[in-house]
Amino acid sequence: MNPLSALYHVVFPSTCAACGQVLTVGERQLCLDCLASLGATCTAPQDDNTTERLLAGRYPLAAAMSLYSFHKEDTVQRVVHAMKFHSNSELCLLMGRQLGLELLRSGRFDDVELLVPVPLHWWRRLQRGYNQSELLCRGIAEVMPRPVVTGAVVRHRYTRQQSLQRASRRAANVEGAFSLRHGERLAGRHVLLVDDVLTTGATLGACIDALRPVEGLRLSVATLSIAR
Ligand SMILES: [Zn+2]
């Protein structure tokens, strides 16, 4: 680190997005303690893993995985919260790269051709400044180069935050919220659908329902996190 950067770091120290501690030189976005405490599922290489079982019956998925498992107020949940509510696009990209590395390591997603984020409603995207799932895709693409396709499927209905809904209400909250706009962009391709959180599978399920008419679609799913 050159002297000017070191001085900048002292005057304007960055803090960890999960615990708020001042980051030391070399740490980016998350301190080493928080990075180490992210609970990896380590199940990406396995058939019939928890993610696949949760989404079973929605669509004949080629493969599915989640990188981290979380429970209430742990580090993973704080990271996801920072991605959604603290305008932290850098953190989204960092998490995308982590997800991409795990996809590569698993060896089950090598023939994925396109990355498709679960879309946000335009109003929520405007409020947030970005779609965190799209940035996850862009982070994945940095380590696993594939085109990121947005706009093929859209979220046309504004829905209440899923995390504020009771589990029994989540499916009804998002049912029919997505629609297919440019299915031809995905026809005959192996698409990886990407989202930040998997809890009941209601949001991903509704998005998968919208993709169902795409001809010759081969579909896989990756999420940054899954509820324990
Ligand atoms: Zn931390």
PDB file of C-alpha atoms and ligand atoms in Angstrom:
ATOM      1  CA  MET A   1       0.000   0.000   0.000  1.00  0.00           C
ATOM      2  CA  ASN A   2       1.431   3.409  -0.931  1.00  0.00           C
ATOM      3  CA  PRO A   3       1.653   6.115   1.769  1.00  0.00           C
ATOM      4  CA  LEU A   4      -1.286   8.105   0.366  1.00  0.00           C
ATOM      5  CA  SER A   5      -3.583   5.036   0.399  1.00  0.00           C
ATOM      6  CA  ALA A   6      -2.439   4.212   3.933  1.00  0.00           C
ATOM      7  CA  LEU A   7      -3.247   7.765   5.059  1.00  0.00           C
ATOM      8  CA  TYR A   8      -6.657   7.581   3.360  1.00  0.00           C
ATOM      9  CA  HIS A   9      -7.326   4.295   5.178  1.00  0.00           C
ATOM     10  CA  VAL A  10      -6.513   5.918   8.531  1.00  0.00           C
ATOM     11  CA  VAL A  11      -8.666   9.003   7.881  1.00  0.00           C
ATOM     12  CA  PHE A  12     -11.589   7.172   6.220  1.00  0.00           C
ATOM     13  CA  PRO A  13     -11.493   3.620   7.557  1.00  0.00           C
ATOM     14  CA  SER A  14     -13.857   1.107   5.918  1.00  0.00           C
ATOM     15  CA  THR A  15     -15.991  -1.021   8.178  1.00  0.00           C
ATOM     16  CA  CYS A  16     -17.129  -4.621   7.924  1.00  0.00           C
ATOM     17  CA  ALA A  17     -20.571  -4.848   6.251  1.00  0.00           C
ATOM     18  CA  ALA A  18     -21.640  -7.559   8.705  1.00  0.00           C
ATOM     19  CA  CYS A  19     -20.256  -6.575  12.148  1.00  0.00           C
ATOM     20  CA  GLY A  20     -19.265  -2.914  11.696  1.00  0.00           C
ATOM     21  CA  GLN A  21     -15.672  -3.362  12.901  1.00  0.00           C
ATOM     22  CA  VAL A  22     -13.008  -1.242  11.221  1.00  0.00           C
ATOM     23  CA  LEU A  23     -11.361  -3.284   8.458  1.00  0.00           C
ATOM     24  CA  THR A  24      -7.634  -3.782   8.500  1.00  0.00           C
ATOM     25  CA  VAL A  25      -5.388  -3.375   5.462  1.00  0.00           C
ATOM     26  CA  GLY A  26      -6.158  -6.139   2.968  1.00  0.00           C
ATOM     27  CA  GLU A  27      -9.716  -6.761   4.170  1.00  0.00           C
ATOM     28  CA  ARG A  28     -12.490  -5.790   1.743  1.00  0.00           C
ATOM     29  CA  GLN A  29     -16.152  -5.459   2.706  1.00  0.00           C
ATOM     30  CA  LEU A  30     -16.007  -8.183   5.381  1.00  0.00           C
ATOM     31  CA  CYS A  31     -13.517  -8.724   8.204  1.00  0.00           C
ATOM     32  CA  LEU A  32     -11.723 -12.057   8.292  1.00  0.00           C
ATOM     33  CA  ASP A  33     -13.739 -13.182  11.339  1.00  0.00           C
ATOM     34  CA  CYS A  34     -17.049 -12.617   9.517  1.00  0.00           C
ATOM     35  CA  LEU A  35     -15.736 -14.210   6.323  1.00  0.00           C
ATOM     36  CA  ALA A  36     -14.743 -17.276   8.362  1.00  0.00           C
ATOM     37  CA  SER A  37     -18.115 -17.440  10.099  1.00  0.00           C
ATOM     38  CA  LEU A  38     -20.185 -17.624   6.899  1.00  0.00           C
ATOM     39  CA  GLY A  39     -21.756 -21.063   7.077  1.00  0.00           C
ATOM     40  CA  ALA A  40     -21.049 -22.772   3.751  1.00  0.00           C
ATOM     41  CA  THR A  41     -23.470 -25.583   2.893  1.00  0.00           C
ATOM     42  CA  CYS A  42     -20.731 -27.463   0.946  1.00  0.00           C
ATOM     43  CA  THR A  43     -23.535 -29.327  -0.853  1.00  0.00           C
ATOM     44  CA  ALA A  44     -23.168 -27.834  -4.348  1.00  0.00           C
ATOM     45  CA  PRO A  45     -21.466 -30.965  -5.729  1.00  0.00           C
ATOM     46  CA  GLN A  46     -24.244 -33.238  -4.426  1.00  0.00           C
ATOM     47  CA  ASP A  47     -27.365 -34.428  -6.240  1.00  0.00           C
ATOM     48  CA  ASP A  48     -30.534 -34.199  -4.186  1.00  0.00           C
ATOM     49  CA  ASN A  49     -29.097 -31.539  -1.870  1.00  0.00           C
ATOM     50  CA  THR A  50     -31.344 -29.379   0.351  1.00  0.00           C
ATOM     51  CA  THR A  51     -31.866 -26.751  -2.362  1.00  0.00           C
ATOM     52  CA  GLU A  52     -32.901 -29.367  -4.926  1.00  0.00           C
ATOM     53  CA  ARG A  53     -35.266 -31.020  -2.460  1.00  0.00           C
ATOM     54  CA  LEU A  54     -36.887 -27.676  -1.610  1.00  0.00           C
ATOM     55  CA  LEU A  55     -37.494 -26.902  -5.286  1.00  0.00           C
ATOM     56  CA  ALA A  56     -38.403 -30.453  -6.288  1.00  0.00           C
ATOM     57  CA  GLY A  57     -41.537 -30.702  -8.406  1.00  0.00           C
ATOM     58  CA  ARG A  58     -41.341 -27.091  -9.655  1.00  0.00           C
ATOM     59  CA  TYR A  59     -39.507 -27.934 -12.852  1.00  0.00           C
ATOM     60  CA  PRO A  60     -37.160 -30.717 -13.922  1.00  0.00           C
ATOM     61  CA  LEU A  61     -34.084 -28.766 -12.820  1.00  0.00           C
ATOM     62  CA  ALA A  62     -30.695 -29.827 -14.182  1.00  0.00           C
ATOM     63  CA  ALA A  63     -29.036 -28.841 -10.877  1.00  0.00           C
ATOM     64  CA  ALA A  64     -29.480 -26.476  -7.943  1.00  0.00           C
ATOM     65  CA  MET A  65     -27.303 -25.275  -5.074  1.00  0.00           C
ATOM     66  CA  SER A  66     -27.023 -22.694  -2.301  1.00  0.00           C
ATOM     67  CA  LEU A  67     -23.671 -21.394  -1.072  1.00  0.00           C
ATOM     68  CA  TYR A  68     -24.388 -20.436   2.574  1.00  0.00           C
ATOM     69  CA  SER A  69     -26.994 -21.517   5.083  1.00  0.00           C
ATOM     70  CA  PHE A  70     -28.351 -18.958   7.530  1.00  0.00           C
ATOM     71  CA  HIS A  71     -30.541 -18.572  10.537  1.00  0.00           C
ATOM     72  CA  LYS A  72     -31.936 -15.531  12.271  1.00  0.00           C
ATOM     73  CA  GLU A  73     -29.444 -12.695  12.780  1.00  0.00           C
ATOM     74  CA  ASP A  74     -26.315 -14.669  11.917  1.00  0.00           C
ATOM     75  CA  THR A  75     -23.503 -13.287   9.743  1.00  0.00           C
ATOM     76  CA  VAL A  76     -25.032 -14.532   6.475  1.00  0.00           C
ATOM     77  CA  GLN A  77     -28.326 -12.812   7.234  1.00  0.00           C
ATOM     78  CA  ARG A  78     -26.487  -9.576   8.082  1.00  0.00           C
ATOM     79  CA  VAL A  79     -24.603  -9.801   4.779  1.00  0.00           C
ATOM     80  CA  VAL A  80     -27.840 -10.293   2.813  1.00  0.00           C
ATOM     81  CA  HIS A  81     -29.414  -7.405   4.720  1.00  0.00           C
ATOM     82  CA  ALA A  82     -26.458  -5.161   3.813  1.00  0.00           C
ATOM     83  CA  MET A  83     -26.779  -6.208   0.152  1.00  0.00           C
ATOM     84  CA  LYS A  84     -30.453  -5.231   0.114  1.00  0.00           C
ATOM     85  CA  PHE A  85     -30.685  -2.210   2.350  1.00  0.00           C
ATOM     86  CA  HIS A  86     -27.255  -0.571   2.639  1.00  0.00           C
ATOM     87  CA  SER A  87     -26.642   0.241  -1.052  1.00  0.00           C
ATOM     88  CA  ASN A  88     -23.544  -1.955  -1.026  1.00  0.00           C
ATOM     89  CA  SER A  89     -23.019  -3.002  -4.640  1.00  0.00           C
ATOM     90  CA  GLU A  90     -19.376  -3.983  -3.960  1.00  0.00           C
ATOM     91  CA  LEU A  91     -20.540  -6.530  -1.383  1.00  0.00           C
ATOM     92  CA  CYS A  92     -23.028  -7.987  -3.913  1.00  0.00           C
ATOM     93  CA  LEU A  93     -20.228  -8.429  -6.462  1.00  0.00           C
ATOM     94  CA  LEU A  94     -17.939 -10.004  -3.839  1.00  0.00           C
ATOM     95  CA  MET A  95     -20.664 -12.488  -2.859  1.00  0.00           C
ATOM     96  CA  GLY A  96     -21.300 -13.189  -6.560  1.00  0.00           C
ATOM     97  CA  ARG A  97     -17.645 -14.105  -7.033  1.00  0.00           C
ATOM     98  CA  GLN A  98     -17.811 -16.431  -4.000  1.00  0.00           C
ATOM     99  CA  LEU A  99     -20.914 -18.062  -5.484  1.00  0.00           C
ATOM    100  CA  GLY A 100     -19.230 -18.371  -8.889  1.00  0.00           C
ATOM    101  CA  LEU A 101     -16.175 -20.081  -7.376  1.00  0.00           C
ATOM    102  CA  GLU A 102     -18.411 -22.649  -5.665  1.00  0.00           C
ATOM    103  CA  LEU A 103     -20.320 -23.266  -8.918  1.00  0.00           C
ATOM    104  CA  LEU A 104     -17.006 -23.945 -10.662  1.00  0.00           C
ATOM    105  CA  ARG A 105     -15.711 -26.140  -7.822  1.00  0.00           C
ATOM    106  CA  SER A 106     -18.848 -28.297  -7.899  1.00  0.00           C
ATOM    107  CA  GLY A 107     -18.356 -29.190 -11.580  1.00  0.00           C
ATOM    108  CA  ARG A 108     -22.130 -29.518 -12.043  1.00  0.00           C
ATOM    109  CA  PHE A 109     -22.753 -26.146 -13.694  1.00  0.00           C
ATOM    110  CA  ASP A 110     -20.026 -26.125 -16.347  1.00  0.00           C
ATOM    111  CA  ASP A 111     -22.468 -26.237 -19.276  1.00  0.00           C
ATOM    112  CA  VAL A 112     -24.588 -23.308 -18.044  1.00  0.00           C
ATOM    113  CA  GLU A 113     -24.847 -20.839 -20.942  1.00  0.00           C
ATOM    114  CA  LEU A 114     -26.708 -17.826 -19.523  1.00  0.00           C
ATOM    115  CA  LEU A 115     -27.074 -16.189 -16.096  1.00  0.00           C
ATOM    116  CA  VAL A 116     -30.547 -14.834 -15.290  1.00  0.00           C
ATOM    117  CA  PRO A 117     -31.235 -12.923 -12.057  1.00  0.00           C
ATOM    118  CA  VAL A 118     -34.626 -13.169 -10.359  1.00  0.00           C
ATOM    119  CA  PRO A 119     -35.964  -9.712 -11.292  1.00  0.00           C
ATOM    120  CA  LEU A 120     -37.113  -6.980  -8.936  1.00  0.00           C
ATOM    121  CA  HIS A 121     -40.164  -4.837  -9.556  1.00  0.00           C
ATOM    122  CA  TRP A 122     -39.007  -1.605 -11.241  1.00  0.00           C
ATOM    123  CA  TRP A 123     -40.096   0.493  -8.261  1.00  0.00           C
ATOM    124  CA  ARG A 124     -38.134  -1.574  -5.765  1.00  0.00           C
ATOM    125  CA  ARG A 125     -35.126  -1.506  -8.055  1.00  0.00           C
ATOM    126  CA  LEU A 126     -35.387   2.277  -8.194  1.00  0.00           C
ATOM    127  CA  GLN A 127     -35.589   2.481  -4.398  1.00  0.00           C
ATOM    128  CA  ARG A 128     -32.614   0.123  -3.923  1.00  0.00           C
ATOM    129  CA  GLY A 129     -30.529   1.455  -6.789  1.00  0.00           C
ATOM    130  CA  TYR A 130     -29.800  -2.035  -8.142  1.00  0.00           C
ATOM    131  CA  ASN A 131     -31.078  -5.586  -8.230  1.00  0.00           C
ATOM    132  CA  GLN A 132     -28.847  -7.508  -5.809  1.00  0.00           C
ATOM    133  CA  SER A 133     -29.430 -10.754  -7.756  1.00  0.00           C
ATOM    134  CA  GLU A 134     -28.276  -9.092 -10.982  1.00  0.00           C
ATOM    135  CA  LEU A 135     -25.071  -7.985  -9.225  1.00  0.00           C
ATOM    136  CA  LEU A 136     -24.624 -11.537  -7.923  1.00  0.00           C
ATOM    137  CA  CYS A 137     -24.803 -12.661 -11.582  1.00  0.00           C
ATOM    138  CA  ARG A 138     -22.204 -10.059 -12.558  1.00  0.00           C
ATOM    139  CA  GLY A 139     -19.949 -11.316  -9.754  1.00  0.00           C
ATOM    140  CA  ILE A 140     -20.438 -14.918 -10.911  1.00  0.00           C
ATOM    141  CA  ALA A 141     -19.586 -13.848 -14.481  1.00  0.00           C
ATOM    142  CA  GLU A 142     -16.232 -12.468 -13.295  1.00  0.00           C
ATOM    143  CA  VAL A 143     -15.072 -15.990 -12.415  1.00  0.00           C
ATOM    144  CA  MET A 144     -17.364 -18.036 -14.689  1.00  0.00           C
ATOM    145  CA  PRO A 145     -17.749 -15.922 -17.824  1.00  0.00           C
ATOM    146  CA  ARG A 146     -21.313 -16.170 -19.147  1.00  0.00           C
ATOM    147  CA  PRO A 147     -23.672 -13.483 -20.492  1.00  0.00           C
ATOM    148  CA  VAL A 148     -26.061 -11.992 -17.916  1.00  0.00           C
ATOM    149  CA  VAL A 149     -29.570 -11.735 -19.398  1.00  0.00           C
ATOM    150  CA  THR A 150     -32.037  -9.275 -17.870  1.00  0.00           C
ATOM    151  CA  GLY A 151     -35.483  -8.369 -19.160  1.00  0.00           C
ATOM    152  CA  ALA A 152     -36.411 -11.839 -20.462  1.00  0.00           C
ATOM    153  CA  VAL A 153     -38.573 -12.359 -17.373  1.00  0.00           C
ATOM    154  CA  VAL A 154     -39.954  -9.392 -15.399  1.00  0.00           C
ATOM    155  CA  ARG A 155     -41.647  -8.843 -12.080  1.00  0.00           C
ATOM    156  CA  HIS A 156     -44.762  -6.928 -13.099  1.00  0.00           C
ATOM    157  CA  ARG A 157     -46.486  -6.877  -9.708  1.00  0.00           C
ATOM    158  CA  TYR A 158     -45.183  -4.997  -6.670  1.00  0.00           C
ATOM    159  CA  THR A 159     -45.269  -7.358  -3.703  1.00  0.00           C
ATOM    160  CA  ARG A 160     -44.665  -6.914  -0.018  1.00  0.00           C
ATOM    161  CA  GLN A 161     -41.247  -7.941   1.275  1.00  0.00           C
ATOM    162  CA  GLN A 162     -41.238 -11.775   1.505  1.00  0.00           C
ATOM    163  CA  SER A 163     -39.253 -11.686   4.754  1.00  0.00           C
ATOM    164  CA  LEU A 164     -42.168  -9.807   6.382  1.00  0.00           C
ATOM    165  CA  GLN A 165     -44.682 -12.479   5.369  1.00  0.00           C
ATOM    166  CA  ARG A 166     -45.587 -15.576   7.340  1.00  0.00           C
ATOM    167  CA  ALA A 167     -44.382 -18.738   5.590  1.00  0.00           C
ATOM    168  CA  SER A 168     -47.972 -19.710   4.764  1.00  0.00           C
ATOM    169  CA  ARG A 169     -48.575 -16.348   3.021  1.00  0.00           C
ATOM    170  CA  ARG A 170     -45.401 -16.247   0.944  1.00  0.00           C
ATOM    171  CA  ALA A 171     -46.662 -18.307  -2.007  1.00  0.00           C
ATOM    172  CA  ALA A 172     -49.841 -16.217  -2.323  1.00  0.00           C
ATOM    173  CA  ASN A 173     -47.812 -13.005  -2.042  1.00  0.00           C
ATOM    174  CA  VAL A 174     -45.703 -13.747  -5.136  1.00  0.00           C
ATOM    175  CA  GLU A 175     -48.037 -15.987  -7.161  1.00  0.00           C
ATOM    176  CA  GLY A 176     -48.328 -14.576 -10.696  1.00  0.00           C
ATOM    177  CA  ALA A 177     -45.932 -11.717  -9.857  1.00  0.00           C
ATOM    178  CA  PHE A 178     -43.564 -12.601 -12.739  1.00  0.00           C
ATOM    179  CA  SER A 179     -44.184 -12.690 -16.475  1.00  0.00           C
ATOM    180  CA  LEU A 180     -42.208 -13.747 -19.503  1.00  0.00           C
ATOM    181  CA  ARG A 181     -41.287 -10.873 -21.860  1.00  0.00           C
ATOM    182  CA  HIS A 182     -38.542 -12.230 -24.114  1.00  0.00           C
ATOM    183  CA  GLY A 183     -38.575 -15.992 -23.798  1.00  0.00           C
ATOM    184  CA  GLU A 184     -36.858 -16.268 -27.202  1.00  0.00           C
ATOM    185  CA  ARG A 185     -33.619 -15.020 -25.574  1.00  0.00           C
ATOM    186  CA  LEU A 186     -33.561 -18.141 -23.414  1.00  0.00           C
ATOM    187  CA  ALA A 187     -35.015 -20.742 -25.813  1.00  0.00           C
ATOM    188  CA  GLY A 188     -32.956 -23.907 -26.131  1.00  0.00           C
ATOM    189  CA  ARG A 189     -30.328 -22.687 -23.656  1.00  0.00           C
ATOM    190  CA  HIS A 190     -29.115 -23.867 -20.263  1.00  0.00           C
ATOM    191  CA  VAL A 191     -30.048 -21.021 -17.941  1.00  0.00           C
ATOM    192  CA  LEU A 192     -28.828 -20.505 -14.373  1.00  0.00           C
ATOM    193  CA  LEU A 193     -31.505 -18.645 -12.400  1.00  0.00           C
ATOM    194  CA  VAL A 194     -29.860 -16.714  -9.536  1.00  0.00           C
ATOM    195  CA  ASP A 195     -31.301 -15.278  -6.337  1.00  0.00           C
ATOM    196  CA  ASP A 196     -29.931 -14.064  -3.009  1.00  0.00           C
ATOM    197  CA  VAL A 197     -32.140 -15.936  -0.540  1.00  0.00           C
ATOM    198  CA  LEU A 198     -34.034 -19.232  -0.555  1.00  0.00           C
ATOM    199  CA  THR A 199     -36.487 -19.675   2.292  1.00  0.00           C
ATOM    200  CA  THR A 200     -39.719 -21.439   1.308  1.00  0.00           C
ATOM    201  CA  GLY A 201     -38.982 -21.447  -2.443  1.00  0.00           C
ATOM    202  CA  ALA A 202     -42.090 -19.327  -3.134  1.00  0.00           C
ATOM    203  CA  THR A 203     -40.301 -16.514  -5.016  1.00  0.00           C
ATOM    204  CA  LEU A 204     -38.089 -18.808  -7.078  1.00  0.00           C
ATOM    205  CA  GLY A 205     -41.069 -21.069  -7.732  1.00  0.00           C
ATOM    206  CA  ALA A 206     -43.160 -18.179  -9.063  1.00  0.00           C
ATOM    207  CA  CYS A 207     -40.273 -17.064 -11.293  1.00  0.00           C
ATOM    208  CA  ILE A 208     -39.767 -20.621 -12.557  1.00  0.00           C
ATOM    209  CA  ASP A 209     -43.504 -20.799 -13.351  1.00  0.00           C
ATOM    210  CA  ALA A 210     -43.122 -17.725 -15.579  1.00  0.00           C
ATOM    211  CA  LEU A 211     -40.196 -19.383 -17.411  1.00  0.00           C
ATOM    212  CA  ARG A 212     -42.117 -22.604 -18.023  1.00  0.00           C
ATOM    213  CA  PRO A 213     -43.310 -21.716 -21.577  1.00  0.00           C
ATOM    214  CA  VAL A 214     -39.735 -21.139 -22.861  1.00  0.00           C
ATOM    215  CA  GLU A 215     -39.081 -23.721 -25.554  1.00  0.00           C
ATOM    216  CA  GLY A 216     -36.286 -26.190 -24.926  1.00  0.00           C
ATOM    217  CA  LEU A 217     -35.265 -24.488 -21.681  1.00  0.00           C
ATOM    218  CA  ARG A 218     -32.759 -26.279 -19.486  1.00  0.00           C
ATOM    219  CA  LEU A 219     -32.866 -24.721 -16.045  1.00  0.00           C
ATOM    220  CA  SER A 220     -30.571 -24.713 -13.026  1.00  0.00           C
ATOM    221  CA  VAL A 221     -30.770 -22.601  -9.873  1.00  0.00           C
ATOM    222  CA  ALA A 222     -28.145 -21.021  -7.613  1.00  0.00           C
ATOM    223  CA  THR A 223     -28.814 -18.963  -4.494  1.00  0.00           C
ATOM    224  CA  LEU A 224     -26.360 -17.195  -2.251  1.00  0.00           C
ATOM    225  CA  SER A 225     -28.105 -18.419   0.874  1.00  0.00           C
ATOM    226  CA  ILE A 226     -30.679 -20.882   2.152  1.00  0.00           C
ATOM    227  CA  ALA A 227     -32.605 -20.809   5.435  1.00  0.00           C
ATOM    228  CA  ARG A 228     -31.579 -23.483   7.918  1.00  0.00           C
TER     229      ARG A 228
HETATM  230 ZN    ZN B   1     -17.033  -8.472  10.550  1.00  0.00          ZN
END
